[in-house]
PDB file of C-alpha atoms in Angstrom:
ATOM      1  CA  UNK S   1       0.375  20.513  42.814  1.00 65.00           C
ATOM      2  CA  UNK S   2      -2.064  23.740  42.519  1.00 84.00           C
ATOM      3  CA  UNK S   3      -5.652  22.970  41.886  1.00 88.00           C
ATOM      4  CA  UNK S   4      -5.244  24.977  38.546  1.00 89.00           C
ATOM      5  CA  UNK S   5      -3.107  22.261  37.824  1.00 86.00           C
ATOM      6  CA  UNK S   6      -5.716  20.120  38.412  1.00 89.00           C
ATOM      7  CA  UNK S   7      -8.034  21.131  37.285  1.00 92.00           C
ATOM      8  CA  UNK S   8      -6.620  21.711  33.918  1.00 90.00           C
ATOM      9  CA  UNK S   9      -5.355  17.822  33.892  1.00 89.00           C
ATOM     10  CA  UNK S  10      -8.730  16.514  34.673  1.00 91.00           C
ATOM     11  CA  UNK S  11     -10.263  18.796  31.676  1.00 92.00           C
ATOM     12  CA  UNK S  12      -7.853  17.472  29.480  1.00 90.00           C
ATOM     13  CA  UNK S  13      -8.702  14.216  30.550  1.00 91.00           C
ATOM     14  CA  UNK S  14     -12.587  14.591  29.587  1.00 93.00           C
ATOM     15  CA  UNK S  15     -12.033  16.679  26.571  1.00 93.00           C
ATOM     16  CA  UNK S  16     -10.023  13.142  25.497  1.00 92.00           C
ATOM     17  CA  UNK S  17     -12.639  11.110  27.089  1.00 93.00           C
ATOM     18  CA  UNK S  18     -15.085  12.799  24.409  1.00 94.00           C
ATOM     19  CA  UNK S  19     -12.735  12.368  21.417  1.00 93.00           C
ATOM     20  CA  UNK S  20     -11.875   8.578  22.154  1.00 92.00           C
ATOM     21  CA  UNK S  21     -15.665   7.664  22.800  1.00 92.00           C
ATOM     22  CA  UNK S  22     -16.348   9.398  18.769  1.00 91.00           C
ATOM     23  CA  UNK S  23     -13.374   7.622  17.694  1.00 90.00           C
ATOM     24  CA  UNK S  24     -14.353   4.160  19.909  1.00 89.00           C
ATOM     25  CA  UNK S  25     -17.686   4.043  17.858  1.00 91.00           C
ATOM     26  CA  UNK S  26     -16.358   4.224  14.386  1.00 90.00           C
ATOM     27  CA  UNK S  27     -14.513   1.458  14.879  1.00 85.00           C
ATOM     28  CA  UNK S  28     -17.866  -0.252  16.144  1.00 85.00           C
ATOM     29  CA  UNK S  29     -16.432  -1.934  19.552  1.00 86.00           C
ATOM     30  CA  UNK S  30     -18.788  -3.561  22.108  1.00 87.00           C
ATOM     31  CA  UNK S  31     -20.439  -1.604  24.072  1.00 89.00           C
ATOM     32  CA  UNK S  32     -19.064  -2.761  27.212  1.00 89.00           C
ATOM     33  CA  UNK S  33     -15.657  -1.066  26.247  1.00 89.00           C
ATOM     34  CA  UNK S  34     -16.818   2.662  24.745  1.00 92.00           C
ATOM     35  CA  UNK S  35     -16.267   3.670  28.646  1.00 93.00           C
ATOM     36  CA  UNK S  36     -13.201   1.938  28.947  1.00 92.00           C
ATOM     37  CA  UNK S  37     -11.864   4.028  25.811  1.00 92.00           C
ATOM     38  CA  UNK S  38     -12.842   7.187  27.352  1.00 93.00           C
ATOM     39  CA  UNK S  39     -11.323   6.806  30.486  1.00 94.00           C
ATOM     40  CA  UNK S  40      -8.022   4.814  29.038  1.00 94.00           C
ATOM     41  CA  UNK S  41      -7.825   8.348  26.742  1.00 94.00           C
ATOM     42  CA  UNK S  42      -8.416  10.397  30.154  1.00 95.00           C
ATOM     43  CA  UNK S  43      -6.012   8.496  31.702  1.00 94.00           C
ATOM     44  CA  UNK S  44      -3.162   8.531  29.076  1.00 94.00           C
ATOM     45  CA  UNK S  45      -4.031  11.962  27.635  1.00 94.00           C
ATOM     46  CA  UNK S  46      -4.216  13.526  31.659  1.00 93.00           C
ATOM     47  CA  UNK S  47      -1.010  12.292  32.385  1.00 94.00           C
ATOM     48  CA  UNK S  48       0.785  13.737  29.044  1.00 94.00           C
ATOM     49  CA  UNK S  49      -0.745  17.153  29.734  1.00 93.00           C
ATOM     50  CA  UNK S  50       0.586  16.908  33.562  1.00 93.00           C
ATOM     51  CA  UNK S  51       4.345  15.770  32.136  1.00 94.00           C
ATOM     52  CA  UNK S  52       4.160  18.023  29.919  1.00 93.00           C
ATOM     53  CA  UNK S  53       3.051  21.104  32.137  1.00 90.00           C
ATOM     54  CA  UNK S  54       4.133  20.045  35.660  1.00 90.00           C
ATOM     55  CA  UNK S  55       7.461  18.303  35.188  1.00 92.00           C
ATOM     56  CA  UNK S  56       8.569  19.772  32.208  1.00 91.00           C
ATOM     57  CA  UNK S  57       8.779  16.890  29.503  1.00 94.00           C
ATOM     58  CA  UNK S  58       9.181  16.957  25.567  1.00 94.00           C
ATOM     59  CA  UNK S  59       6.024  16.171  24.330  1.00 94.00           C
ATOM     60  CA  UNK S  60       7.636  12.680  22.870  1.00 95.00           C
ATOM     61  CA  UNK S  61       8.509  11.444  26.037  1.00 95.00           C
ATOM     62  CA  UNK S  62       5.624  12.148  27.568  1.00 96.00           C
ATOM     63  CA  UNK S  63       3.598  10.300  24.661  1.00 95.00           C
ATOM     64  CA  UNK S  64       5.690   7.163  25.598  1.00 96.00           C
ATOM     65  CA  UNK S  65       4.914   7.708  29.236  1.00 96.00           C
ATOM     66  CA  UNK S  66       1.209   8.439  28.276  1.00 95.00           C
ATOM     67  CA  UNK S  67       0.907   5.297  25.693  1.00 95.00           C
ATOM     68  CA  UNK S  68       2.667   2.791  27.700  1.00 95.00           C
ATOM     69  CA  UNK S  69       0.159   3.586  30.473  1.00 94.00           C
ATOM     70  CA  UNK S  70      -3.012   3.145  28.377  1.00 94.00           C
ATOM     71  CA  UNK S  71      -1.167  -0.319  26.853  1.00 91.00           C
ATOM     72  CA  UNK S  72      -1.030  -1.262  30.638  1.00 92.00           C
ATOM     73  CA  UNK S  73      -4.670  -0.445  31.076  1.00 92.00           C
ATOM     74  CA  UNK S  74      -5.668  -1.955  28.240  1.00 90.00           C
ATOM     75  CA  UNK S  75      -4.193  -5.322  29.226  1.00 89.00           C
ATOM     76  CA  UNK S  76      -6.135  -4.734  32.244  1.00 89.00           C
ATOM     77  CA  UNK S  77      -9.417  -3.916  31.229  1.00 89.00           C
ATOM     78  CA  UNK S  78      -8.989  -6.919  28.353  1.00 87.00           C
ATOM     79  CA  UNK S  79      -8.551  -9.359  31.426  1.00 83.00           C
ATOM     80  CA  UNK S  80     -12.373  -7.795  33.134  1.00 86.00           C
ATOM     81  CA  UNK S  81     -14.139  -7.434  30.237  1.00 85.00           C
ATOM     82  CA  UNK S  82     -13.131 -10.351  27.895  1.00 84.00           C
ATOM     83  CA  UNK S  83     -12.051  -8.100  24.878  1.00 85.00           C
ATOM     84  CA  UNK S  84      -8.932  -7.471  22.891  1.00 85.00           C
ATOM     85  CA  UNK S  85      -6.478  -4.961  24.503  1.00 84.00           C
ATOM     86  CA  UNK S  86      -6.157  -3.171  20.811  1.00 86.00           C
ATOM     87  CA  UNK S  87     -10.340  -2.748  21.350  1.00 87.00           C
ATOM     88  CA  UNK S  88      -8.866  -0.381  23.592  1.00 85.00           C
ATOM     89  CA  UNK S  89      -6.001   1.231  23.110  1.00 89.00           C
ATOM     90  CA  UNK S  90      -6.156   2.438  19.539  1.00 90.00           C
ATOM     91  CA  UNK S  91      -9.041   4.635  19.899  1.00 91.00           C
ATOM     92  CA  UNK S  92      -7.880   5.494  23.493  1.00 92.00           C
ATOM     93  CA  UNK S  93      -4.797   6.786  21.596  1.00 92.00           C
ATOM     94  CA  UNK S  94      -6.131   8.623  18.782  1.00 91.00           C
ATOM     95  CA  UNK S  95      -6.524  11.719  20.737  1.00 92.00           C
ATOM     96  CA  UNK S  96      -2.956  12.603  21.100  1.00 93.00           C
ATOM     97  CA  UNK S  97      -1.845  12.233  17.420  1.00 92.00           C
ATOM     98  CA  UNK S  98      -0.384  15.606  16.928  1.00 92.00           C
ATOM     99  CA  UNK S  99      -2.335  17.329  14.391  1.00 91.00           C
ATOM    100  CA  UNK S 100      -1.303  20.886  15.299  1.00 94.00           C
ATOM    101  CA  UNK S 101       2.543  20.026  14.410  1.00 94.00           C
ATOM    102  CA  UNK S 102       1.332  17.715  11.271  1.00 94.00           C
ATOM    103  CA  UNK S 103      -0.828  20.540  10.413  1.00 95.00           C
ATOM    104  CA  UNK S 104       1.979  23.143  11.106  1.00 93.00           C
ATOM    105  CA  UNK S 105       3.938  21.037   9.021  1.00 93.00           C
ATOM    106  CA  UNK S 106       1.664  21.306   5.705  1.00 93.00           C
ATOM    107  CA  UNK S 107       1.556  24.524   5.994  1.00 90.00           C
ATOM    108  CA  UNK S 108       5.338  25.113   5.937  1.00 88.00           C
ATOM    109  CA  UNK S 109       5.389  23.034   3.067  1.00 89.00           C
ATOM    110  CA  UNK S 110       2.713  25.106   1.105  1.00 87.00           C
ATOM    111  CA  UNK S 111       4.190  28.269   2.171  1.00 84.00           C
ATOM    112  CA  UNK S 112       7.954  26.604   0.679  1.00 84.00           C
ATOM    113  CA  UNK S 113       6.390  25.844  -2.554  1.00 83.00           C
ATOM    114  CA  UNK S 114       4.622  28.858  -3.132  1.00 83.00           C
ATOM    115  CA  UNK S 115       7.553  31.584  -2.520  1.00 75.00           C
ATOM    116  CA  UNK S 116       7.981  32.178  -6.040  1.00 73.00           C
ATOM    117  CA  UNK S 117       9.847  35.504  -5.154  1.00 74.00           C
ATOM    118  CA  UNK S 118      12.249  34.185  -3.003  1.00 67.00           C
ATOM    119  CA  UNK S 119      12.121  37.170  -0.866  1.00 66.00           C
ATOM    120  CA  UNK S 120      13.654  35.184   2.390  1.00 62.00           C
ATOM    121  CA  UNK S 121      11.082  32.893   3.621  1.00 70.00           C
ATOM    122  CA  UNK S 122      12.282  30.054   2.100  1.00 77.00           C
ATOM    123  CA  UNK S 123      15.043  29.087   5.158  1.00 80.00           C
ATOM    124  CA  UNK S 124      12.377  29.649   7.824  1.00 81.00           C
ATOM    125  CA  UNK S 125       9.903  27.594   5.555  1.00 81.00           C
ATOM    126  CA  UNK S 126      12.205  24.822   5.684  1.00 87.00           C
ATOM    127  CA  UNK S 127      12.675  24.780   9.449  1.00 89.00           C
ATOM    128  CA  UNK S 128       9.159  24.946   9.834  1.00 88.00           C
ATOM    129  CA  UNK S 129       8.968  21.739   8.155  1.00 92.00           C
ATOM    130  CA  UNK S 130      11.763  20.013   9.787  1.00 94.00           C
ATOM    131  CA  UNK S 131      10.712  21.269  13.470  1.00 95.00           C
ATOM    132  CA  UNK S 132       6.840  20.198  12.996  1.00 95.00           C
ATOM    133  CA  UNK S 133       7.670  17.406  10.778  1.00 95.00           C
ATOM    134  CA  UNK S 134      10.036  15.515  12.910  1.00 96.00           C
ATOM    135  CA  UNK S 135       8.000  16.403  15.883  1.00 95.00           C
ATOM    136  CA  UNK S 136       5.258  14.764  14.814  1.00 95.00           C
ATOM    137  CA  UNK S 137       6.886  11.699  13.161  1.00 96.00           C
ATOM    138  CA  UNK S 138       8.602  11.321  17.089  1.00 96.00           C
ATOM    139  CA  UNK S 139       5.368  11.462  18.963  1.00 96.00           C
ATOM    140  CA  UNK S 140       3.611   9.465  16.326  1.00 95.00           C
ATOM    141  CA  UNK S 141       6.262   6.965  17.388  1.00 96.00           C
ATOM    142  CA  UNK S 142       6.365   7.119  20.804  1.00 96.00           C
ATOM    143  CA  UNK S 143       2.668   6.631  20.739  1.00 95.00           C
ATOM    144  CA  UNK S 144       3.146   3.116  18.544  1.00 94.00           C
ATOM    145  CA  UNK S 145       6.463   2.283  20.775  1.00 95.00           C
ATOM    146  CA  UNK S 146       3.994   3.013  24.183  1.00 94.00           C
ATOM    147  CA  UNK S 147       0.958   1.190  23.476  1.00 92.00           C
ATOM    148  CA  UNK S 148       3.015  -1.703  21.743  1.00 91.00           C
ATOM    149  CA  UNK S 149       5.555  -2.491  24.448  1.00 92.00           C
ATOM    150  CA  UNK S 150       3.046  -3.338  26.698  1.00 89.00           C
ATOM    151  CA  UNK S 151       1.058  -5.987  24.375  1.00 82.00           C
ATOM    152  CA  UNK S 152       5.087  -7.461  23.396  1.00 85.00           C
ATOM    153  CA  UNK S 153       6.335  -7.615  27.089  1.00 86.00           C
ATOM    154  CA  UNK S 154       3.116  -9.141  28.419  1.00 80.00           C
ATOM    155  CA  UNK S 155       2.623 -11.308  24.907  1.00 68.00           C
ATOM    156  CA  UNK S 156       1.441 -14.903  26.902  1.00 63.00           C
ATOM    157  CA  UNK S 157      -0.904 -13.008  28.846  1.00 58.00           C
ATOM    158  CA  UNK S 158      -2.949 -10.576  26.372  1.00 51.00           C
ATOM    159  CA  UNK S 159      -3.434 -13.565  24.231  1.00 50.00           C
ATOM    160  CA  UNK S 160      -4.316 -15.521  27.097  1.00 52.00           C
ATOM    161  CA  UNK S 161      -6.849 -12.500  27.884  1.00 49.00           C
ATOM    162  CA  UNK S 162      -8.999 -12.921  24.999  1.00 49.00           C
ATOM    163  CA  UNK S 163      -8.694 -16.605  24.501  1.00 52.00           C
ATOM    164  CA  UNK S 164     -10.546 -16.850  28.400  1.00 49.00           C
ATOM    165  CA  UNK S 165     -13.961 -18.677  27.092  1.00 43.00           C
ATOM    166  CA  UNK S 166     -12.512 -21.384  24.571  1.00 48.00           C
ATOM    167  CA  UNK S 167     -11.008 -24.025  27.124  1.00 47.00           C
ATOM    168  CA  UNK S 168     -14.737 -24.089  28.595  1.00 50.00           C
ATOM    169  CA  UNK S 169     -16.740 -24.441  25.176  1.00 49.00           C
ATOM    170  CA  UNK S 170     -14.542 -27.544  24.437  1.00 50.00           C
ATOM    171  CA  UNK S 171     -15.111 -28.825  27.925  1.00 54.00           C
ATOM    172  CA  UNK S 172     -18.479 -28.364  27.190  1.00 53.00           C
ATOM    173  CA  UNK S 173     -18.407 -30.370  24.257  1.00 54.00           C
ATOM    174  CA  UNK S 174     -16.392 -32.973  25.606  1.00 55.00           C
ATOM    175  CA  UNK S 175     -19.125 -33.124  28.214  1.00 53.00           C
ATOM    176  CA  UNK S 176     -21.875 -33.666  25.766  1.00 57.00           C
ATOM    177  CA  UNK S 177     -20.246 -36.916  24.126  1.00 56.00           C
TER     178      UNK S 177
END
């Protein structure tokens, strides 16, 4: 791996960081897991840029590979800090939603509805709109599929992650009768 390699992953990785912590505060988390966002979206978004770039993956698959890893993390981090995984993992996620091909997408579909002349743009206009459109529906669902499979295949345990502090508070309680 050449250090421009690397050096590109681990900008992608805090230009993510940055995007998950904005996203992580709108959704008004603890503050004990705005870091954990940024460096699940390093993490995830990192290691799509270096599938992508380095080994030569669809952008789809690498979203799977990318979102299963932050659901993995997530489970993790929900274990040491006593949160939800999903506290997590949604805003760690947010910064891969593909808003150049959703974007790319619109704009095919304005530029299909406004050919009134018909001169010829209309076939390229509607491939536009299939290319970007399914592209982004398939990462979109990769990204679900990734951060989800995690959270199904380890079901006992997340719940068991957040639920760490209730067997003691009815001990307690018990204890005080």
């Amino acid at each position: 791996m050449t250090t421009d390699l690397l050096i590109a992953v681990i900008l992608d990785g805090i230009f993510a960081a940055v995007a998950a912590i904005g996203f992580a505060v709108i959704s008004n988390p603890p503050r004990k897991a705005i870091p954990v966002c940024a460096i699940l979206a390093a993490v995830g978004h990192g290691l799509r840029y270096f599938l992508i770039n380095h080994l030569g993956l669809d952008i789809s698959t690498a979203s799977l590979f990318a979102a299963f890893s932050i659901g993995l993390l997530s489970l993790w981090f929900a274990d040491r800090i006593h949160c939800p995984a999903e506290v997590f993992a949604f805003p760690s996620l947010l910064p891969m939603i593909p808003g150049m091909f959703a974007y790319k997408t619109i704009l095919g579909l304005m530029k299909f509805l406004t050919d009134t002349t018909g001169a010829g743009q209309t076939p390229e206009a509607i491939a536009s709109i299939l290319r970007n459109g399914l592209t982004t529906l398939f990462v979109l669902f990769a990204l679900v599929l990734g951060v989800a499979l995690p959270i199904f295949l380890f079901h006992k345990r997340s719940y068991m992650m957040t639920r760490l502090f209730r067997p003691k508070r009815r001990n307690r309680a018990r204890a005080a009768q």
